[in-house]
PDB file of C-alpha atoms in Angstrom:
ATOM      1  CA  MET A 194     276.398  -5.576 373.009  1.00  0.00           C
ATOM      2  CA  GLU A 195     275.750  -6.182 369.316  1.00  0.00           C
ATOM      3  CA  ARG A 196     274.752  -2.556 368.655  1.00  0.00           C
ATOM      4  CA  TYR A 197     277.982  -1.291 370.142  1.00  0.00           C
ATOM      5  CA  ILE A 198     280.088  -3.321 367.751  1.00  0.00           C
ATOM      6  CA  CYS A 199     277.939  -2.606 364.743  1.00  0.00           C
ATOM      7  CA  ASN A 200     278.003   1.165 365.223  1.00  0.00           C
ATOM      8  CA  GLY A 201     281.651   1.322 366.188  1.00  0.00           C
ATOM      9  CA  HIS A 202     281.122   3.833 368.993  1.00  0.00           C
ATOM     10  CA  GLY A 203     280.055   3.890 372.597  1.00  0.00           C
ATOM     11  CA  GLY A 204     276.464   5.019 372.323  1.00  0.00           C
ATOM     12  CA  PRO A 205     273.977   7.512 370.847  1.00  0.00           C
ATOM     13  CA  GLY A 206     275.433  10.932 370.110  1.00  0.00           C
ATOM     14  CA  LEU A 207     279.053   9.884 370.602  1.00  0.00           C
ATOM     15  CA  CYS A 208     279.933   9.955 366.929  1.00  0.00           C
ATOM     16  CA  ASP A 209     283.285  11.615 367.599  1.00  0.00           C
ATOM     17  CA  GLU A 210     284.440   8.338 369.091  1.00  0.00           C
ATOM     18  CA  TYR A 211     284.421   6.901 365.600  1.00  0.00           C
ATOM     19  CA  LEU A 212     287.445   9.123 364.921  1.00  0.00           C
ATOM     20  CA  LEU A 213     289.464   7.779 367.824  1.00  0.00           C
ATOM     21  CA  PRO A 214     292.728   5.946 367.064  1.00  0.00           C
ATOM     22  CA  GLU A 215     292.206   2.195 366.864  1.00  0.00           C
ATOM     23  CA  ASP A 216     294.564   1.739 369.829  1.00  0.00           C
ATOM     24  CA  ASP A 217     291.912   3.553 371.893  1.00  0.00           C
ATOM     25  CA  VAL A 218     288.827   2.011 370.316  1.00  0.00           C
ATOM     26  CA  VAL A 219     289.525  -1.684 370.942  1.00  0.00           C
ATOM     27  CA  PRO A 220     290.228  -1.325 374.705  1.00  0.00           C
ATOM     28  CA  ARG A 221     286.934   0.581 374.986  1.00  0.00           C
ATOM     29  CA  ILE A 222     285.125  -2.240 373.210  1.00  0.00           C
ATOM     30  CA  ILE A 223     286.675  -4.860 375.471  1.00  0.00           C
ATOM     31  CA  GLY A 224     285.879  -2.703 378.495  1.00  0.00           C
ATOM     32  CA  THR A 225     282.238  -2.558 377.415  1.00  0.00           C
ATOM     33  CA  PHE A 226     282.179  -6.329 376.992  1.00  0.00           C
ATOM     34  CA  LYS A 227     283.549  -6.762 380.508  1.00  0.00           C
ATOM     35  CA  LEU A 228     280.940  -4.409 381.933  1.00  0.00           C
ATOM     36  CA  LEU A 229     278.061  -6.187 380.214  1.00  0.00           C
ATOM     37  CA  LEU A 230     279.307  -9.650 381.122  1.00  0.00           C
ATOM     38  CA  SER A 231     279.822  -8.706 384.763  1.00  0.00           C
ATOM     39  CA  GLY A 232     276.042  -8.542 385.087  1.00  0.00           C
ATOM     40  CA  ASP A 233     275.370 -11.875 383.408  1.00  0.00           C
ATOM     41  CA  SER A 234     278.130 -13.895 381.740  1.00  0.00           C
ATOM     42  CA  ASP A 235     275.568 -16.021 379.885  1.00  0.00           C
ATOM     43  CA  THR A 236     274.685 -13.068 377.642  1.00  0.00           C
ATOM     44  CA  ILE A 237     277.855 -13.632 375.635  1.00  0.00           C
ATOM     45  CA  ASN A 238     276.010 -16.037 373.324  1.00  0.00           C
ATOM     46  CA  VAL A 239     272.663 -14.226 373.216  1.00  0.00           C
ATOM     47  CA  GLN A 240     271.352 -13.966 369.640  1.00  0.00           C
ATOM     48  CA  ASP A 241     269.406 -10.993 368.282  1.00  0.00           C
ATOM     49  CA  ASN A 242     266.350 -11.069 365.999  1.00  0.00           C
ATOM     50  CA  HIS A 243     268.546 -12.339 363.170  1.00  0.00           C
ATOM     51  CA  GLU A 244     270.178 -14.906 365.473  1.00  0.00           C
ATOM     52  CA  VAL A 245     273.448 -12.973 365.273  1.00  0.00           C
ATOM     53  CA  THR A 246     275.789 -13.020 368.265  1.00  0.00           C
ATOM     54  CA  ALA A 247     278.294 -10.460 369.522  1.00  0.00           C
ATOM     55  CA  LEU A 248     281.027 -12.665 368.061  1.00  0.00           C
ATOM     56  CA  HIS A 249     279.391 -12.552 364.613  1.00  0.00           C
ATOM     57  CA  TYR A 250     279.352  -8.749 364.776  1.00  0.00           C
ATOM     58  CA  THR A 251     282.897  -8.463 366.076  1.00  0.00           C
ATOM     59  CA  VAL A 252     284.302 -10.788 363.420  1.00  0.00           C
ATOM     60  CA  GLY A 253     282.345  -8.966 360.711  1.00  0.00           C
ATOM     61  CA  SER A 254     283.617  -5.596 361.893  1.00  0.00           C
ATOM     62  CA  HIS A 255     287.191  -6.866 361.933  1.00  0.00           C
ATOM     63  CA  ALA A 256     286.930  -8.368 358.440  1.00  0.00           C
ATOM     64  CA  GLY A 257     285.304  -5.279 356.980  1.00  0.00           C
ATOM     65  CA  CYS A 258     287.578  -2.558 358.312  1.00  0.00           C
ATOM     66  CA  GLY A 259     290.765  -4.442 359.145  1.00  0.00           C
ATOM     67  CA  ILE A 260     291.468  -2.773 362.491  1.00  0.00           C
ATOM     68  CA  ARG A 261     294.736  -4.312 363.595  1.00  0.00           C
ATOM     69  CA  HIS A 262     293.860  -4.847 367.229  1.00  0.00           C
ATOM     70  CA  SER A 263     290.218  -5.879 366.856  1.00  0.00           C
ATOM     71  CA  GLY A 264     291.488  -9.441 366.948  1.00  0.00           C
ATOM     72  CA  ASP A 265     291.995  -8.768 370.664  1.00  0.00           C
ATOM     73  CA  ALA A 266     288.236  -8.255 371.044  1.00  0.00           C
ATOM     74  CA  ILE A 267     287.584 -11.521 369.210  1.00  0.00           C
ATOM     75  CA  ARG A 268     290.072 -13.312 371.439  1.00  0.00           C
ATOM     76  CA  PHE A 269     288.422 -11.848 374.543  1.00  0.00           C
ATOM     77  CA  LEU A 270     285.021 -13.167 373.481  1.00  0.00           C
ATOM     78  CA  CYS A 271     286.383 -16.615 372.624  1.00  0.00           C
ATOM     79  CA  GLU A 272     288.227 -16.862 375.928  1.00  0.00           C
ATOM     80  CA  ASN A 273     285.018 -15.944 377.748  1.00  0.00           C
ATOM     81  CA  SER A 274     282.958 -18.782 376.246  1.00  0.00           C
ATOM     82  CA  ALA A 275     281.658 -17.199 373.043  1.00  0.00           C
ATOM     83  CA  ASP A 276     280.568 -20.029 370.747  1.00  0.00           C
ATOM     84  CA  PRO A 277     281.955 -19.730 367.170  1.00  0.00           C
ATOM     85  CA  SER A 278     279.792 -22.650 366.009  1.00  0.00           C
ATOM     86  CA  LEU A 279     276.493 -20.765 366.447  1.00  0.00           C
ATOM     87  CA  GLN A 280     274.624 -20.025 363.221  1.00  0.00           C
ATOM     88  CA  ASP A 281     272.595 -16.932 362.395  1.00  0.00           C
ATOM     89  CA  SER A 282     269.186 -16.963 360.712  1.00  0.00           C
ATOM     90  CA  HIS A 283     270.842 -17.678 357.365  1.00  0.00           C
ATOM     91  CA  GLY A 284     272.768 -20.593 358.817  1.00  0.00           C
ATOM     92  CA  GLN A 285     276.081 -18.763 358.792  1.00  0.00           C
ATOM     93  CA  THR A 286     278.812 -19.124 361.398  1.00  0.00           C
ATOM     94  CA  VAL A 287     281.553 -16.607 362.090  1.00  0.00           C
ATOM     95  CA  LEU A 288     283.657 -18.307 359.395  1.00  0.00           C
ATOM     96  CA  HIS A 289     281.011 -17.523 356.768  1.00  0.00           C
ATOM     97  CA  VAL A 290     280.850 -13.928 358.043  1.00  0.00           C
ATOM     98  CA  LEU A 291     284.628 -13.604 357.908  1.00  0.00           C
ATOM     99  CA  ALA A 292     284.633 -14.824 354.308  1.00  0.00           C
ATOM    100  CA  LEU A 293     281.796 -12.516 353.248  1.00  0.00           C
ATOM    101  CA  ARG A 294     282.967  -9.333 354.943  1.00  0.00           C
ATOM    102  CA  SER A 295     286.632  -9.581 353.933  1.00  0.00           C
ATOM    103  CA  VAL A 296     285.996  -9.063 350.220  1.00  0.00           C
ATOM    104  CA  ASP A 297     287.347  -5.494 350.473  1.00  0.00           C
ATOM    105  CA  GLY A 298     289.419  -6.064 353.594  1.00  0.00           C
ATOM    106  CA  GLU A 299     292.984  -6.968 354.362  1.00  0.00           C
ATOM    107  CA  PRO A 300     294.248 -10.535 353.860  1.00  0.00           C
ATOM    108  CA  ILE A 301     292.991 -12.541 356.837  1.00  0.00           C
ATOM    109  CA  ASN A 302     295.550 -13.558 359.436  1.00  0.00           C
ATOM    110  CA  THR A 303     295.413 -17.341 359.690  1.00  0.00           C
ATOM    111  CA  ALA A 304     296.069 -17.014 363.438  1.00  0.00           C
ATOM    112  CA  LEU A 305     292.541 -15.592 363.696  1.00  0.00           C
ATOM    113  CA  LEU A 306     291.132 -18.593 361.845  1.00  0.00           C
ATOM    114  CA  ASN A 307     293.064 -20.910 364.119  1.00  0.00           C
ATOM    115  CA  LEU A 308     291.654 -19.097 367.168  1.00  0.00           C
ATOM    116  CA  LEU A 309     288.061 -19.502 365.975  1.00  0.00           C
ATOM    117  CA  ILE A 310     288.529 -23.137 364.987  1.00  0.00           C
ATOM    118  CA  SER A 311     290.247 -24.015 368.262  1.00  0.00           C
ATOM    119  CA  HIS A 312     287.226 -22.605 370.112  1.00  0.00           C
ATOM    120  CA  GLY A 313     284.703 -24.637 368.133  1.00  0.00           C
ATOM    121  CA  ALA A 314     284.134 -23.096 364.695  1.00  0.00           C
ATOM    122  CA  ASN A 315     283.240 -25.913 362.286  1.00  0.00           C
ATOM    123  CA  ILE A 316     284.821 -25.604 358.836  1.00  0.00           C
ATOM    124  CA  THR A 317     282.280 -27.929 357.201  1.00  0.00           C
ATOM    125  CA  THR A 318     279.111 -26.204 358.481  1.00  0.00           C
ATOM    126  CA  ILE A 319     276.815 -25.188 355.619  1.00  0.00           C
ATOM    127  CA  ASP A 320     274.479 -22.200 355.498  1.00  0.00           C
ATOM    128  CA  LYS A 321     270.936 -22.248 354.116  1.00  0.00           C
ATOM    129  CA  ASP A 322     272.303 -22.037 350.570  1.00  0.00           C
ATOM    130  CA  GLY A 323     274.498 -25.059 351.195  1.00  0.00           C
ATOM    131  CA  ASN A 324     277.682 -22.976 351.247  1.00  0.00           C
ATOM    132  CA  THR A 325     280.654 -23.870 353.393  1.00  0.00           C
ATOM    133  CA  ALA A 326     283.067 -21.116 354.396  1.00  0.00           C
ATOM    134  CA  LEU A 327     285.329 -22.335 351.581  1.00  0.00           C
ATOM    135  CA  HIS A 328     282.619 -21.733 348.960  1.00  0.00           C
ATOM    136  CA  ILE A 329     282.449 -18.081 350.005  1.00  0.00           C
ATOM    137  CA  MET A 330     286.183 -17.663 350.528  1.00  0.00           C
ATOM    138  CA  ALA A 331     286.891 -19.037 347.045  1.00  0.00           C
ATOM    139  CA  ARG A 332     285.014 -16.057 345.577  1.00  0.00           C
ATOM    140  CA  ASN A 333     287.304 -13.676 347.424  1.00  0.00           C
ATOM    141  CA  LEU A 334     290.389 -13.685 345.243  1.00  0.00           C
ATOM    142  CA  ARG A 335     292.333 -11.596 347.754  1.00  0.00           C
ATOM    143  CA  GLN A 336     292.174 -14.396 350.350  1.00  0.00           C
ATOM    144  CA  VAL A 337     294.202 -17.175 348.715  1.00  0.00           C
ATOM    145  CA  ASN A 338     296.157 -17.976 351.894  1.00  0.00           C
ATOM    146  CA  THR A 339     292.915 -18.218 353.841  1.00  0.00           C
ATOM    147  CA  GLY A 340     291.471 -20.681 351.353  1.00  0.00           C
ATOM    148  CA  GLN A 341     294.630 -22.748 351.601  1.00  0.00           C
ATOM    149  CA  PHE A 342     294.423 -22.713 355.400  1.00  0.00           C
ATOM    150  CA  LEU A 343     290.795 -23.869 355.404  1.00  0.00           C
ATOM    151  CA  LEU A 344     291.709 -26.736 353.090  1.00  0.00           C
ATOM    152  CA  SER A 345     294.600 -27.719 355.351  1.00  0.00           C
ATOM    153  CA  ARG A 346     292.155 -27.915 358.259  1.00  0.00           C
ATOM    154  CA  GLY A 347     289.629 -30.150 356.516  1.00  0.00           C
ATOM    155  CA  ALA A 348     287.537 -28.009 354.154  1.00  0.00           C
ATOM    156  CA  ASP A 349     286.095 -30.101 351.306  1.00  0.00           C
ATOM    157  CA  VAL A 350     286.959 -29.024 347.761  1.00  0.00           C
ATOM    158  CA  ASN A 351     284.266 -31.439 346.490  1.00  0.00           C
ATOM    159  CA  ALA A 352     281.405 -29.988 348.569  1.00  0.00           C
ATOM    160  CA  ARG A 353     278.386 -28.897 346.520  1.00  0.00           C
ATOM    161  CA  ASN A 354     275.979 -26.171 347.584  1.00  0.00           C
ATOM    162  CA  ALA A 355     272.258 -25.837 346.844  1.00  0.00           C
ATOM    163  CA  HIS A 356     273.064 -24.722 343.286  1.00  0.00           C
ATOM    164  CA  GLY A 357     275.363 -27.669 342.703  1.00  0.00           C
ATOM    165  CA  ASN A 358     278.437 -25.458 342.863  1.00  0.00           C
ATOM    166  CA  THR A 359     281.733 -26.708 344.222  1.00  0.00           C
ATOM    167  CA  PRO A 360     284.377 -24.203 345.382  1.00  0.00           C
ATOM    168  CA  LEU A 361     285.784 -24.475 341.839  1.00  0.00           C
ATOM    169  CA  HIS A 362     282.541 -23.054 340.435  1.00  0.00           C
ATOM    170  CA  GLU A 363     282.679 -20.294 343.028  1.00  0.00           C
ATOM    171  CA  VAL A 364     286.234 -19.200 342.239  1.00  0.00           C
ATOM    172  CA  MET A 365     285.119 -18.604 338.658  1.00  0.00           C
ATOM    173  CA  ARG A 366     282.645 -16.062 340.062  1.00  0.00           C
ATOM    174  CA  GLY A 367     285.395 -14.531 342.172  1.00  0.00           C
ATOM    175  CA  THR A 368     286.010 -10.830 342.655  1.00  0.00           C
ATOM    176  CA  LEU A 369     289.058  -8.649 343.164  1.00  0.00           C
ATOM    177  CA  ARG A 370     287.940  -5.065 343.613  1.00  0.00           C
ATOM    178  CA  LEU A 371     289.722  -1.762 343.943  1.00  0.00           C
ATOM    179  CA  ARG A 372     289.888  -0.810 347.613  1.00  0.00           C
ATOM    180  CA  ASP A 373     291.417   1.528 350.166  1.00  0.00           C
ATOM    181  CA  THR A 374     294.149  -0.187 352.144  1.00  0.00           C
ATOM    182  CA  ARG A 375     294.580   0.040 355.900  1.00  0.00           C
ATOM    183  CA  ASP A 376     297.187   2.814 355.469  1.00  0.00           C
ATOM    184  CA  LYS A 377     294.804   4.852 353.278  1.00  0.00           C
ATOM    185  CA  LYS A 378     296.387   3.973 349.950  1.00  0.00           C
ATOM    186  CA  ILE A 379     294.484   2.847 346.870  1.00  0.00           C
ATOM    187  CA  ASP A 380     294.959  -0.816 345.998  1.00  0.00           C
ATOM    188  CA  ASN A 381     294.371  -0.733 342.251  1.00  0.00           C
ATOM    189  CA  VAL A 382     293.253  -3.830 340.377  1.00  0.00           C
ATOM    190  CA  THR A 383     294.697  -4.538 336.955  1.00  0.00           C
ATOM    191  CA  MET A 384     293.514  -7.099 334.444  1.00  0.00           C
ATOM    192  CA  ALA A 385     296.733  -9.046 334.930  1.00  0.00           C
ATOM    193  CA  GLY A 386     296.302  -8.907 338.695  1.00  0.00           C
ATOM    194  CA  ARG A 387     292.740 -10.206 338.515  1.00  0.00           C
ATOM    195  CA  ILE A 388     293.756 -13.149 336.324  1.00  0.00           C
ATOM    196  CA  ARG A 389     296.779 -13.885 338.492  1.00  0.00           C
ATOM    197  CA  ALA A 390     294.663 -13.901 341.659  1.00  0.00           C
ATOM    198  CA  GLN A 391     292.133 -16.276 340.118  1.00  0.00           C
ATOM    199  CA  ASP A 392     294.938 -18.555 338.948  1.00  0.00           C
ATOM    200  CA  GLU A 393     296.438 -18.575 342.447  1.00  0.00           C
ATOM    201  CA  MET A 394     293.129 -19.579 344.029  1.00  0.00           C
ATOM    202  CA  LEU A 395     292.710 -22.270 341.367  1.00  0.00           C
ATOM    203  CA  ARG A 396     296.193 -23.557 342.112  1.00  0.00           C
ATOM    204  CA  VAL A 397     295.309 -23.925 345.800  1.00  0.00           C
ATOM    205  CA  LEU A 398     292.104 -25.805 344.986  1.00  0.00           C
ATOM    206  CA  ARG A 399     293.943 -27.981 342.499  1.00  0.00           C
ATOM    207  CA  GLY A 400     296.430 -28.965 345.196  1.00  0.00           C
ATOM    208  CA  ALA A 401     293.569 -30.113 347.408  1.00  0.00           C
ATOM    209  CA  ALA A 402     291.696 -31.890 344.603  1.00  0.00           C
ATOM    210  CA  GLY A 403     294.699 -33.862 343.386  1.00  0.00           C
ATOM    211  CA  ASP A 404     293.925 -36.305 340.580  1.00  0.00           C
ATOM    212  CA  SER A 405     290.228 -35.358 340.585  1.00  0.00           C
ATOM    213  CA  PHE A 406     290.925 -31.725 339.623  1.00  0.00           C
ATOM    214  CA  HIS A 407     290.278 -32.133 335.904  1.00  0.00           C
ATOM    215  CA  ASP A 408     287.064 -34.076 336.576  1.00  0.00           C
ATOM    216  CA  LEU A 409     285.906 -31.305 338.924  1.00  0.00           C
ATOM    217  CA  MET A 410     286.630 -28.714 336.237  1.00  0.00           C
ATOM    218  CA  GLU A 411     284.184 -30.563 333.967  1.00  0.00           C
ATOM    219  CA  GLN A 412     281.523 -31.160 336.642  1.00  0.00           C
ATOM    220  CA  PRO A 413     278.293 -29.300 335.816  1.00  0.00           C
ATOM    221  CA  ASN A 414     276.307 -27.496 338.478  1.00  0.00           C
ATOM    222  CA  ALA A 415     272.495 -27.469 338.666  1.00  0.00           C
ATOM    223  CA  ALA A 416     272.389 -24.987 335.776  1.00  0.00           C
ATOM    224  CA  GLY A 417     274.630 -27.207 333.661  1.00  0.00           C
ATOM    225  CA  LYS A 418     277.651 -24.903 333.903  1.00  0.00           C
ATOM    226  CA  MET A 419     281.145 -26.357 334.267  1.00  0.00           C
ATOM    227  CA  PRO A 420     283.982 -24.496 336.025  1.00  0.00           C
ATOM    228  CA  ARG A 421     286.184 -24.587 332.920  1.00  0.00           C
ATOM    229  CA  ARG A 422     283.505 -22.975 330.758  1.00  0.00           C
ATOM    230  CA  MET A 423     282.629 -20.482 333.500  1.00  0.00           C
ATOM    231  CA  ARG A 424     286.267 -19.411 333.634  1.00  0.00           C
ATOM    232  CA  ASP A 425     286.356 -18.774 329.908  1.00  0.00           C
ATOM    233  CA  GLU A 426     283.112 -16.782 330.074  1.00  0.00           C
ATOM    234  CA  ILE A 427     284.136 -14.604 333.007  1.00  0.00           C
ATOM    235  CA  ARG A 428     287.522 -13.809 331.516  1.00  0.00           C
ATOM    236  CA  SER A 429     285.866 -12.853 328.259  1.00  0.00           C
ATOM    237  CA  ARG A 430     283.661 -10.427 330.221  1.00  0.00           C
ATOM    238  CA  TRP A 431     286.706  -9.063 332.054  1.00  0.00           C
ATOM    239  CA  TRP A 432     288.414  -8.308 328.746  1.00  0.00           C
ATOM    240  CA  GLU A 433     285.262  -6.634 327.435  1.00  0.00           C
ATOM    241  CA  MET A 434     285.028  -4.479 330.574  1.00  0.00           C
ATOM    242  CA  GLU A 435     288.698  -3.560 330.201  1.00  0.00           C
ATOM    243  CA  ALA A 436     288.122  -2.575 326.587  1.00  0.00           C
ATOM    244  CA  ARG A 437     285.133  -0.385 327.509  1.00  0.00           C
ATOM    245  CA  LYS A 438     287.168   1.282 330.236  1.00  0.00           C
ATOM    246  CA  ARG A 439     289.971   2.065 327.823  1.00  0.00           C
ATOM    247  CA  THR A 440     287.509   3.349 325.234  1.00  0.00           C
ATOM    248  CA  THR A 441     286.151   5.758 327.839  1.00  0.00           C
ATOM    249  CA  CYS A 442     289.570   6.865 329.072  1.00  0.00           C
ATOM    250  CA  TRP A 443     291.456   7.205 325.794  1.00  0.00           C
ATOM    251  CA  LYS A 444     290.715  10.446 323.963  1.00  0.00           C
ATOM    252  CA  GLY A 445     290.416   9.865 320.279  1.00  0.00           C
ATOM    253  CA  ALA A 446     290.131   6.109 320.694  1.00  0.00           C
ATOM    254  CA  PRO A 447     287.967   4.306 318.122  1.00  0.00           C
ATOM    255  CA  ALA A 448     284.372   3.571 319.055  1.00  0.00           C
ATOM    256  CA  SER A 449     285.093  -0.114 319.279  1.00  0.00           C
ATOM    257  CA  ILE A 450     288.192  -2.038 320.262  1.00  0.00           C
ATOM    258  CA  THR A 451     288.979  -5.583 319.318  1.00  0.00           C
ATOM    259  CA  VAL A 452     289.535  -7.394 322.579  1.00  0.00           C
ATOM    260  CA  VAL A 453     291.460 -10.490 323.437  1.00  0.00           C
ATOM    261  CA  SER A 454     289.169 -13.488 323.444  1.00  0.00           C
ATOM    262  CA  SER A 455     288.747 -15.677 326.507  1.00  0.00           C
ATOM    263  CA  TRP A 456     291.554 -18.031 327.400  1.00  0.00           C
ATOM    264  CA  THR A 457     291.201 -21.610 326.357  1.00  0.00           C
ATOM    265  CA  CYS A 458     292.067 -24.286 328.880  1.00  0.00           C
ATOM    266  CA  CYS A 459     295.530 -24.680 327.323  1.00  0.00           C
ATOM    267  CA  GLN A 460     296.262 -20.968 327.885  1.00  0.00           C
ATOM    268  CA  CYS A 461     295.533 -21.115 331.603  1.00  0.00           C
ATOM    269  CA  PRO A 462     298.777 -21.814 333.522  1.00  0.00           C
ATOM    270  CA  VAL A 463     296.898 -23.844 336.131  1.00  0.00           C
ATOM    271  CA  ILE A 464     295.257 -26.186 333.651  1.00  0.00           C
ATOM    272  CA  ARG A 465     297.833 -26.199 330.842  1.00  0.00           C
ATOM    273  CA  SER A 466     299.531 -29.393 331.959  1.00  0.00           C
ATOM    274  CA  GLY A 467     297.550 -32.475 331.011  1.00  0.00           C
ATOM    275  CA  CYS A 468     295.182 -30.547 328.744  1.00  0.00           C
TER     276      CYS A 468
END
């Protein structure tokens, strides 16, 4: 069952099936699930050598490629007793997988999150690195609405992982990468867009943290790094990368470009008030 989902086609040598329209692919996947489960319904939660279930693979496939109807396959598994609370060998549930695999995917539909949670996915489960799903989702600057949804359902903005990082530390390490959209267009990433996305995720976390937000921004992790300082450092690197890119692209540009320095806390729209 797991191999079918991972490969995206019906079996060895059937590579042409990868080119099928998604409206045809998902019914075939569900049909294969039905066939396998008709022999033994208990196999739905069987874990492979990495303790990964069919639901892990299906959620990961959906998050990575964004097939519109693959949510139907996830729903089928959940409605046939798939257990979203099961952890793989790294301690990750389907919520961790969804957060990890969606970094280049479409914004996650919160209805999918609600489906997984209603069937037993635990928002506060930690993996072997001490990460909750929110820790990982906070790094994914394209998934602001998902982070907000997790917080509304009980995710802890104060939770610290094995490195002493809260979700606020993680958002400072966040990424927003160029990607191909579902309709085959290029979703470019500008410097302004990257900063705006990080600010939006910060705003969501600030709403959950309330009065403790400024204290959390000054809370050091195990390496002694505070979210506020991490933000300044990462934005400085972003500006340097932007300058190098422009130096490469602009013919006749000088060998070096003076770049904008990192924002201070009073320049960040999220933190400006009360600075």
